[in-house]
Coordinates of C-alpha atoms in Angstrom, one line a residue:
L695 CA 80.9 4.1 -235.3
Q696 CA 77.2 3.9 -235.1
H697 CA 77.3 5.3 -231.6
L698 CA 79.7 8.2 -232.6
G699 CA 77.5 9.0 -235.5
F700 CA 74.4 9.6 -233.4
V701 CA 74.7 13.3 -232.6
E702 CA 72.3 16.2 -231.9
Q703 CA 73.7 18.2 -234.7
W704 CA 76.4 17.8 -237.4
Q705 CA 78.0 21.1 -236.6
D706 CA 80.5 19.6 -234.2
M707 CA 84.2 19.6 -235.2
H708 CA 85.2 17.3 -232.3
A709 CA 82.5 14.8 -233.1
M710 CA 83.5 14.9 -236.8
R711 CA 87.2 14.3 -236.0
R712 CA 86.4 11.5 -233.6
Y713 CA 84.3 9.8 -236.2
F714 CA 86.9 10.0 -239.0
Q715 CA 89.7 8.9 -236.7
L716 CA 87.8 5.7 -235.9
L717 CA 86.7 5.3 -239.5
D718 CA 90.3 5.6 -240.7
D719 CA 91.5 3.1 -238.1
C720 CA 88.8 0.6 -239.2
V721 CA 89.9 1.0 -242.9
D722 CA 93.6 0.5 -241.9
V723 CA 93.0 -2.7 -240.0
G724 CA 90.4 -4.1 -242.3
V725 CA 87.3 -3.9 -240.1
P726 CA 84.2 -4.3 -242.3
L727 CA 82.2 -1.1 -242.7
N728 CA 78.7 -0.8 -244.0
K729 CA 77.0 1.8 -246.2
N730 CA 75.5 3.6 -243.3
N731 CA 78.9 4.1 -241.7
W732 CA 80.1 5.8 -244.9
T733 CA 77.0 7.8 -245.3
T734 CA 77.4 9.2 -241.8
A735 CA 81.0 10.1 -242.7
I736 CA 79.8 12.0 -245.7
S737 CA 77.3 13.9 -243.5
F738 CA 80.1 14.9 -241.1
A739 CA 82.4 15.9 -244.0
G740 CA 79.8 18.1 -245.5
R741 CA 77.8 19.4 -242.6
W742 CA 80.3 20.0 -239.7
V743 CA 80.5 23.7 -240.2
T744 CA 77.7 26.3 -239.7
R745 CA 78.1 27.7 -243.2
T746 CA 78.7 25.1 -245.9
T747 CA 81.1 26.0 -248.6
S748 CA 82.5 24.4 -251.7
S749 CA 85.3 23.0 -249.5
E750 CA 82.8 20.9 -247.6
V751 CA 81.2 19.8 -250.8
Q752 CA 84.5 18.6 -252.1
A753 CA 85.2 16.8 -248.8
A754 CA 81.8 15.1 -249.0
I755 CA 82.4 14.0 -252.6
E756 CA 85.9 12.7 -251.7
T757 CA 84.4 10.7 -248.9
W758 CA 81.8 9.3 -251.3
M759 CA 84.7 8.3 -253.6
R760 CA 86.4 6.5 -250.7
M761 CA 83.1 4.7 -250.0
E762 CA 82.8 3.6 -253.7
E763 CA 86.4 2.4 -253.6
Q764 CA 85.5 0.2 -250.5
G765 CA 82.9 -1.5 -252.6
H766 CA 79.8 0.4 -251.4
S767 CA 77.6 2.0 -254.1
A768 CA 75.6 5.0 -253.1
D769 CA 71.9 4.5 -252.3
H770 CA 69.1 7.1 -252.0
V771 CA 70.2 8.1 -248.5
T772 CA 73.8 8.7 -249.6
L773 CA 72.7 10.9 -252.6
N774 CA 70.2 12.7 -250.3
V775 CA 73.1 13.7 -248.1
L776 CA 75.2 14.9 -251.1
F777 CA 72.2 16.8 -252.4
D778 CA 71.6 18.5 -249.0
V779 CA 75.3 19.5 -248.8
A780 CA 75.3 20.9 -252.3
V781 CA 72.1 22.9 -251.6
K782 CA 73.5 24.4 -248.4
A783 CA 76.7 25.4 -250.2
G784 CA 74.7 27.2 -252.9
R785 CA 75.9 24.7 -255.5
F786 CA 72.5 24.5 -257.2
A787 CA 73.7 23.1 -260.5
L788 CA 75.3 20.2 -258.6
A789 CA 72.2 19.7 -256.6
D790 CA 70.1 19.5 -259.8
T791 CA 72.6 17.0 -261.2
I792 CA 72.3 14.8 -258.1
Y793 CA 68.5 15.0 -258.2
T794 CA 68.5 14.0 -261.9
E795 CA 70.8 11.0 -261.0
I796 CA 68.4 9.9 -258.2
K797 CA 65.5 9.9 -260.7
A798 CA 67.6 8.2 -263.4
R799 CA 68.4 5.4 -261.0
D800 CA 64.8 5.2 -260.0
L801 CA 65.7 5.5 -256.3
P802 CA 63.0 6.1 -253.8
L803 CA 62.3 9.6 -252.5
D804 CA 61.8 9.6 -248.7
R805 CA 60.7 12.3 -246.2
Y806 CA 64.3 13.4 -245.8
F807 CA 64.8 14.1 -249.5
R808 CA 61.4 15.7 -249.9
G809 CA 62.1 17.9 -246.9
S810 CA 65.4 18.9 -248.6
L811 CA 63.5 20.0 -251.7
I812 CA 61.5 22.4 -249.5
Y813 CA 64.8 23.8 -248.2
F814 CA 66.1 23.9 -251.8
G815 CA 63.3 26.2 -252.8
G816 CA 64.1 28.6 -249.9
M817 CA 67.8 28.7 -250.8
K818 CA 66.8 29.7 -254.3
R819 CA 64.6 32.4 -252.9
N820 CA 61.6 30.9 -254.6
G821 CA 58.5 30.8 -252.5
D822 CA 56.5 29.0 -255.2
E823 CA 59.0 26.2 -255.2
V824 CA 58.8 26.0 -251.4
R825 CA 55.0 25.6 -251.6
R826 CA 55.2 23.1 -254.5
A827 CA 57.7 21.0 -252.6
F828 CA 55.5 21.1 -249.5
R829 CA 52.5 20.1 -251.5
E830 CA 54.4 17.2 -253.1
F831 CA 55.5 16.2 -249.6
V832 CA 51.9 15.9 -248.5
E833 CA 50.7 14.3 -251.7
A834 CA 53.3 11.6 -251.4
G835 CA 51.7 10.5 -248.1
E836 CA 54.5 11.9 -245.8
I837 CA 53.6 12.8 -242.3
V838 CA 54.0 16.5 -241.4
D839 CA 55.6 17.3 -238.0
T840 CA 57.0 20.3 -236.2
T841 CA 60.5 19.9 -237.8
L842 CA 59.1 19.9 -241.3
M843 CA 57.0 23.0 -240.6
N844 CA 60.0 24.8 -239.2
S845 CA 61.8 24.1 -242.5
V846 CA 58.8 25.6 -244.4
I847 CA 59.0 28.7 -242.2
V848 CA 62.7 29.1 -242.7
S849 CA 62.4 28.6 -246.4
L850 CA 59.6 31.1 -246.8
L851 CA 61.5 33.7 -244.8
R852 CA 64.6 33.1 -246.9
A853 CA 62.4 33.5 -250.0
G854 CA 61.3 36.9 -248.7
E855 CA 57.7 35.8 -247.9
A856 CA 57.5 36.7 -244.2
P857 CA 53.6 37.0 -244.2
A858 CA 53.4 33.5 -245.6
A859 CA 55.8 32.2 -242.9
E860 CA 53.7 33.9 -240.2
Q861 CA 50.6 32.2 -241.6
V862 CA 52.3 28.8 -241.3
F863 CA 53.3 29.6 -237.7
S864 CA 49.7 30.6 -237.0
K865 CA 48.4 27.4 -238.5
M866 CA 50.7 25.4 -236.3
K867 CA 49.3 27.1 -233.2
R868 CA 45.7 26.7 -234.4
L869 CA 46.1 23.0 -235.1
T870 CA 47.5 22.6 -231.6
E871 CA 44.6 24.5 -230.1
E872 CA 42.3 22.2 -232.0
K873 CA 44.0 19.2 -230.3
M874 CA 45.7 18.2 -233.5
G875 CA 49.0 16.5 -232.9
G876 CA 50.6 14.8 -229.9
P877 CA 52.6 16.3 -227.1
M878 CA 55.7 18.3 -228.0
I879 CA 59.0 16.3 -227.8
E880 CA 61.8 18.0 -225.9
E881 CA 64.7 15.6 -226.2
W882 CA 66.7 15.7 -229.4
Q883 CA 67.2 11.9 -229.4
E884 CA 63.4 11.4 -229.4
R885 CA 62.9 13.9 -232.2
K886 CA 65.4 12.1 -234.4
E887 CA 63.7 8.8 -233.5
L888 CA 60.3 10.3 -234.4
R889 CA 61.5 11.4 -237.8
S890 CA 62.9 8.0 -238.6
E891 CA 59.6 6.3 -237.4
L892 CA 57.5 8.7 -239.5
N893 CA 59.7 7.9 -242.6
V894 CA 59.2 4.2 -242.1
A895 CA 55.4 4.6 -241.4
A896 CA 54.8 6.6 -244.5
R897 CA 56.8 4.1 -246.7
H898 CA 54.8 1.2 -245.3
L899 CA 51.5 2.9 -245.9
R900 CA 52.6 3.8 -249.5
D901 CA 53.7 0.2 -250.2
E902 CA 50.4 -1.2 -248.7
S903 CA 48.3 1.2 -250.8
E904 CA 50.2 0.3 -254.0
S905 CA 50.0 -3.5 -253.4
H906 CA 46.3 -3.5 -252.9
G907 CA 45.3 -1.4 -255.9
S908 CA 43.3 1.8 -255.8
S909 CA 39.8 0.7 -254.7
F910 CA 38.3 3.5 -252.7
F911 CA 36.3 1.1 -250.6
G912 CA 39.2 -1.2 -250.1
A913 CA 42.8 -1.0 -248.9
S914 CA 43.4 2.5 -250.2
F915 CA 40.7 4.0 -248.1
S916 CA 41.8 2.2 -245.0
T917 CA 45.4 3.2 -245.7
F918 CA 44.4 6.9 -246.0
D919 CA 42.4 6.5 -242.8
R920 CA 45.5 5.1 -240.9
R921 CA 47.7 7.8 -242.3
E922 CA 45.3 10.4 -241.0
Q923 CA 45.4 8.7 -237.6
V924 CA 49.2 8.9 -237.6
Q925 CA 49.1 12.5 -238.6
K926 CA 46.7 13.4 -235.8
I927 CA 49.1 12.1 -233.1
T928 CA 52.2 13.6 -234.7
P929 CA 53.4 16.8 -232.9
V930 CA 52.9 19.9 -235.0
A931 CA 53.1 22.5 -232.2
P932 CA 55.7 25.3 -232.4
D933 CA 58.8 24.4 -230.4
A934 CA 61.6 26.6 -229.2
L935 CA 63.3 26.4 -232.6
T936 CA 60.2 27.7 -234.3
Y937 CA 60.3 30.8 -232.1
T938 CA 64.0 31.1 -232.5
I939 CA 63.6 31.2 -236.3
L940 CA 61.0 34.1 -236.1
L941 CA 62.9 35.9 -233.3
K942 CA 66.0 36.0 -235.5
Y943 CA 64.1 37.2 -238.5
H944 CA 62.3 40.0 -236.7
S945 CA 65.3 41.0 -234.7
I946 CA 67.7 41.4 -237.6
V947 CA 65.7 41.6 -240.8
S948 CA 62.3 43.2 -240.1
G949 CA 63.4 45.1 -237.0
D950 CA 59.9 44.7 -235.6
A951 CA 60.5 45.0 -231.8
D952 CA 56.9 44.7 -230.9
R953 CA 56.7 41.4 -232.7
V954 CA 59.9 40.2 -231.0
W955 CA 58.4 41.0 -227.5
E956 CA 55.2 39.3 -228.5
L957 CA 57.0 36.1 -229.5
L958 CA 59.0 36.2 -226.2
N959 CA 55.8 36.5 -224.2
E960 CA 54.3 33.6 -226.1
M961 CA 57.3 31.5 -225.4
G962 CA 56.9 32.2 -221.7
E963 CA 53.2 31.3 -221.8
R964 CA 54.0 28.0 -223.5
G965 CA 56.8 27.2 -221.0
L966 CA 59.6 27.5 -223.7
Q967 CA 62.9 29.1 -223.0
P968 CA 65.0 30.8 -225.7
D969 CA 68.5 29.7 -226.0
A970 CA 71.6 31.5 -227.4
R971 CA 70.4 31.1 -230.9
G972 CA 67.4 33.2 -230.1
L973 CA 68.9 35.6 -227.6
V974 CA 72.0 36.7 -229.5
P975 CA 69.9 38.0 -232.6
I976 CA 67.9 40.1 -230.2
L977 CA 71.0 41.8 -228.9
K978 CA 72.0 42.3 -232.5
G979 CA 68.6 43.9 -233.1
F980 CA 69.3 46.5 -230.4
C981 CA 72.6 47.2 -232.0
V982 CA 71.2 47.6 -235.5
H983 CA 67.8 49.2 -234.9
S984 CA 68.0 51.3 -231.7
G985 CA 69.0 54.9 -231.5
Y986 CA 66.5 56.2 -234.0
A987 CA 63.4 58.4 -233.4
L988 CA 60.3 56.3 -232.7
S989 CA 62.4 53.1 -232.6
G990 CA 60.8 50.3 -230.7
W991 CA 64.2 49.1 -229.6
T992 CA 64.2 51.3 -226.5
H993 CA 66.5 51.6 -223.5
D994 CA 63.7 50.3 -221.2
R995 CA 63.3 47.2 -223.3
L996 CA 67.0 46.6 -223.3
E997 CA 67.0 46.8 -219.5
E998 CA 64.0 44.5 -219.4
F999 CA 65.6 42.0 -221.7
W1000 CA 68.9 42.1 -219.9

């Protein structure tokens, strides 16, 4: 089960079915399952489609109920998954209820949940909430990486704050030029491992700081120093997904063909290749925005792109 649950993305119907088939077999024959096995099942139940709806929310909750029936109570990871599913389905009242339950149980908030709060602000089209959630993420001692910055950009774009999203993008490039952050990670397995390691590192640093008091010249100062060292070697450079996010926005929403071509040229200079997620929106951009006087979506550009 652990092997089948380690996937690049949850939006995989076949992976979801394989996982639940084995899970059901384990339950039928009495093979012991742990909390992580069930939490992964909840993730598949709620996240296997591209657009999460109330049906997936119901499936995730039903899987959670099965988990409870098997004697496993939800922890902060389980509730984080349920929160994320509720947010992506637009069930904001349910998401708020889950958040309240997490606080009522005094469960820890990790980088995953704090990242979900950033996404939550974007889903509510509230740029101020996005910024507040990001500020709380940093103030909590979490380590910022490319994945987190991509979430900030997506959320700001969804909140209708494209200039702010572009500023975040520019800052990512500027930090990279200033030699801030380690080399970009290409393999998805390594990216998942990095996020897990950053979560553990931040938790250890917080625990260490709390256990040694708040002396500026003592452990707290050294903890802050080590956190800065970890941050300096954590990748923050724009990756292919960063460009894909902006390509999709400028191709479909803003219709800024010049910006699209600028982003494509930057990708080439950085050795990044757009995949279908970035290329298909550009074709949609030609469909939506071409054929008008002074349109930047010209026949020559279409030929060049093709």
